[in-house]
Structure formats: structure tokens, C-alpha cells
XYZ file of C-alpha atoms in Angstrom:
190
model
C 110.015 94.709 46.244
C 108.969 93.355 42.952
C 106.041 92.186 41.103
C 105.298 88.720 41.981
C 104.387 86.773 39.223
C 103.402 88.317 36.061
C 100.333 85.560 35.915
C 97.168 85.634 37.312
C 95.589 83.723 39.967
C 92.242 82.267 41.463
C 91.225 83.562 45.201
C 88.352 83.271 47.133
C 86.086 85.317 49.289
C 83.552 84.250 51.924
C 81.012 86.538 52.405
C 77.201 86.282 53.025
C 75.084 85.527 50.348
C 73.329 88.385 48.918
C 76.751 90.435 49.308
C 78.325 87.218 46.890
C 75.183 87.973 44.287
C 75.952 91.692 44.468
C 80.051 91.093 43.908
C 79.142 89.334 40.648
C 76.787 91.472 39.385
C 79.744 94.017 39.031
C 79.611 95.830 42.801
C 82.554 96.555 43.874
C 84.615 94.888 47.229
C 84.361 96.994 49.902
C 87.952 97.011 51.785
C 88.517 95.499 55.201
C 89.678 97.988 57.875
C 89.886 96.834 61.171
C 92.171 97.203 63.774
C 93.010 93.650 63.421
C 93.435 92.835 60.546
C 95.979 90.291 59.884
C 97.695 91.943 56.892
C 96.796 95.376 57.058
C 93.960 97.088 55.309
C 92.586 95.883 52.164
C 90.228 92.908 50.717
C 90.894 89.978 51.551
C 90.990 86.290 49.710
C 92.383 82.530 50.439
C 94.491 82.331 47.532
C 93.689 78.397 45.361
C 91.445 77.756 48.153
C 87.566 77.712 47.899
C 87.290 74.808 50.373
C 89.078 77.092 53.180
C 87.393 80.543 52.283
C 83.734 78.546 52.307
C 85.016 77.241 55.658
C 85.904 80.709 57.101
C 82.094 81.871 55.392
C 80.792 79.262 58.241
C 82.480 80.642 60.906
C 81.723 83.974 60.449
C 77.954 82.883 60.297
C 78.575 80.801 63.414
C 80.375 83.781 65.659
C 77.666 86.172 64.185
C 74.778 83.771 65.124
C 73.584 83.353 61.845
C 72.549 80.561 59.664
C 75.562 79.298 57.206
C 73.295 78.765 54.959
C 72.932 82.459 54.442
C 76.764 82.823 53.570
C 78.690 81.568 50.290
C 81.507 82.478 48.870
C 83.051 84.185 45.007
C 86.445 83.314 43.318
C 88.203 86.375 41.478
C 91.169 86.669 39.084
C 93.943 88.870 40.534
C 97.213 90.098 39.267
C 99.276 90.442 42.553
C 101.295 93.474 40.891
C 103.139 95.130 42.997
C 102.949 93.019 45.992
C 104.374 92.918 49.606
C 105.105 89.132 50.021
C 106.033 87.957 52.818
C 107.051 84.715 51.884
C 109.956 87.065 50.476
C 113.229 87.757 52.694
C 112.783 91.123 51.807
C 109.211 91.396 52.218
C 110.152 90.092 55.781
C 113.006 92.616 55.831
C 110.642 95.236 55.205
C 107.997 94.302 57.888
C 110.866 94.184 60.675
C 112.209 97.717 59.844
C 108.619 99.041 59.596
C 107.569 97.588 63.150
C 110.931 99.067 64.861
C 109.880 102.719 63.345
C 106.591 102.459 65.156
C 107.946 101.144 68.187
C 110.661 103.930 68.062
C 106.979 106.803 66.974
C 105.620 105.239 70.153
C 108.388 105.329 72.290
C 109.704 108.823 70.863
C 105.800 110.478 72.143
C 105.868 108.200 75.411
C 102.596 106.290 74.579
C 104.071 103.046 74.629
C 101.245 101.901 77.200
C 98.981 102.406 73.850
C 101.542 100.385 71.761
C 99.578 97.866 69.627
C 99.017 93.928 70.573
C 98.156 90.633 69.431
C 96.143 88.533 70.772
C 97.747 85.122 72.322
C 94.927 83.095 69.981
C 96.512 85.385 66.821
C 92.798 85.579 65.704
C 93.311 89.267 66.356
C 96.254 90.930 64.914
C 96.484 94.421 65.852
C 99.907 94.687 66.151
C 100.435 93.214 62.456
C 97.460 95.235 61.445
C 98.958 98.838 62.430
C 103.008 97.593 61.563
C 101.523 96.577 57.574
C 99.637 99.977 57.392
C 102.594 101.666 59.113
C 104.926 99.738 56.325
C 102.567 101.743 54.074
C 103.210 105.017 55.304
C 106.606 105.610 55.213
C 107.602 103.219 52.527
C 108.886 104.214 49.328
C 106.996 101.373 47.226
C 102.520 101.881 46.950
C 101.788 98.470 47.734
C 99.137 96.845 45.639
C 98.794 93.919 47.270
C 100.236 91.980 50.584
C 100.528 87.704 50.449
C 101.399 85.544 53.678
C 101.435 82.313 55.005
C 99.579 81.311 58.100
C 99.976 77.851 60.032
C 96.671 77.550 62.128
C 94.845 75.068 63.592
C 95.198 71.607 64.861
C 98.094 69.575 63.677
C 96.561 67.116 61.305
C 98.333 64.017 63.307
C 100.758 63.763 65.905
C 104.039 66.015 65.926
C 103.119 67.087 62.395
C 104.086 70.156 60.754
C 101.189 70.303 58.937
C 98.140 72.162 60.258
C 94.684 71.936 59.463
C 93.646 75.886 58.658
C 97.011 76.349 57.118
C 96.097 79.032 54.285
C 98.072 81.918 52.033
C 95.406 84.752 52.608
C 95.855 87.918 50.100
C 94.828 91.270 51.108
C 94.625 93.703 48.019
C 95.024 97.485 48.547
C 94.910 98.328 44.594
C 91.016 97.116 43.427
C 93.146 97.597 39.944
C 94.029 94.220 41.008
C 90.923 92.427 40.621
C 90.148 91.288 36.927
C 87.437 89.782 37.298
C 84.577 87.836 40.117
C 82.785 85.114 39.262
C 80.780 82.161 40.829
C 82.248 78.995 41.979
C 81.162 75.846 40.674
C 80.105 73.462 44.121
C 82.311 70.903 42.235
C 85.165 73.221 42.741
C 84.536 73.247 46.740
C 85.582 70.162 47.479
């Protein structure tokens, strides 16, 4: 693995409202640790995409029965550093031989009735979730951060490969890698 890019770049979180006010006022992110989550544990951001994260925001109001209105969203500078891409062969590469070691821990104490799963929607990732942290383990490299791709949504016209959610999403294990929060402009929405 390497270090990405040596630049910096713009990401986005949706979160609720007072929890945005807090972030820029210098609290710190509080990491994401679910058994589903998509890329492992971490904090996670819509990389050069306010539109999408503010989007997301709404949704989580919406599942939570709350009123969107209560949720917003922050932009942050981050340094990638050392970062598990996996628009990388070898960040691929690495994934693969870090999901057949699980399979082979699982299979080795006969619990493979426990073995981890997706979800068919992919809305809940639990098999990425555990292979990531797994990666994280027993890998030789302290991952700072992990970047992906992910195609979701409705095709935005017939037999398109272009999707409507389509998003890189950012998870960041390292808060070293956040330089800085700030507030985004509405301008810079849409």
C-alpha cells in the first residue's frame, strides 16, 4: 500500500444539526462502529460531494423519523495518508486475501453458521464490515484511512452505467487525518 496522494481533499459529513455546530466548534468525530459498516470502522465522509452527504443527512432523518430540517452537514480537509484504496489492484488484492483468512478462522473453529453476511439491498454490509477490520488485524500496514467506490441507485436513464447515488465514501481510522472542519457554504450544495 502507499500513500495516496500527497494533497489534501474536501469531504463531507451528514450529521444532525447540533452534532454539525459541535464538529466545528473543535469536538472531535466520534468513529462509526457498526457491524455494518460498509468499509470497516472509522468516520465516515462522501469525498467532493456535499450534495450526496446532505442527501444521505435526509435519509437518516427520514428512517429515524425525524425532521430533515434538524440534520445538516460539515466539509473537512483530509490527508488520506496511508490509505487502503480500493480503487487500487492491490488494495483489492489485499481485501480478497483478508476475507479468505476469515473464512479459513471460521471454518478452522466450525462456526461457519455465524460467518458474516450482506444484505441482498447492500445497505448493510456486515460481511465487508468484519473482512476490512479483519484486513486490519493481521495486516502488516496501520491503515489510516480506507476509499471505495459504490454504484447505487437507479440508473439515471435506460441501460446506463451511470447510477444516481454513485459516491466514493472515505472512512478514516487515523483522526490525524482530519486537518481541519468547517461549514459549507449552501452555494456549495448544489
Amino acid at each position: 500500500m502507499h500513500e495516496l496522494a500527497p494533497g489534501l481533499i474536501l469531504a463531507y459529513h451528514g450529521c444532525r444539526a447540533e452534532t454539525a455546530e459541535r464538529l466545528i466548534s473543535g469536538e472531535g468525530f466520534k468513529a462509526s462502529e457498526n457491524l455494518y459498516d460498509w468499509l470497516g470502522h472509522g468516520i465516515y465522509f462522501w469525498e467532493s460531494n456535499p450534495k450526496r452527504a446532505l442527501d444521505f443527512a435526509v435519509e437518516q432523518a427520514q428512517r429515524k423519523d425525524e425532521d430533515p430540517k434538524d440534520w445538516s452537514l460539515v466539509g473537512a480537509v483530509i490527508g488520506l495518508r496511508l490509505c487502503l484504496d480500493l480503487t487500487s489492484k492491490a488494495g483489492l488484492d489485499s481485501v480478497r486475501i483478508a476475507y479468505l483468512r476469515l473464512k479459513e478462522t471460521f471454518e478452522a473453529a466450525n462456526a461457519m453458521d455465524r460467518f458474516p453476511q450482506n444484505n441482498k439491498d447492500l445497505l448493510r454490509r456486515n460481511l465487508d464490515c468484519a473482512v476490512i477490520n479483519h484486513l486490519h488485524a493481521i495486516g502488516d500496514a496501520n491503515f489510516d484511512s480506507v476509499r471505495g467506490v459504490f454504484i447505487e441507485g437507479n440508473e439515471l436513464y435506460p441501460t446506463s452505467g451511470f447510477y444516481h447515488k454513485t459516491h466514493i465514501q472515505i472512512a478514516i481510522r487515523s483522526r490525524e487525518c482530519i486537518k481541519g472542519v468547517f461549514r459549507v457554504r449552501p452555494q456549495d450544495i448544489e
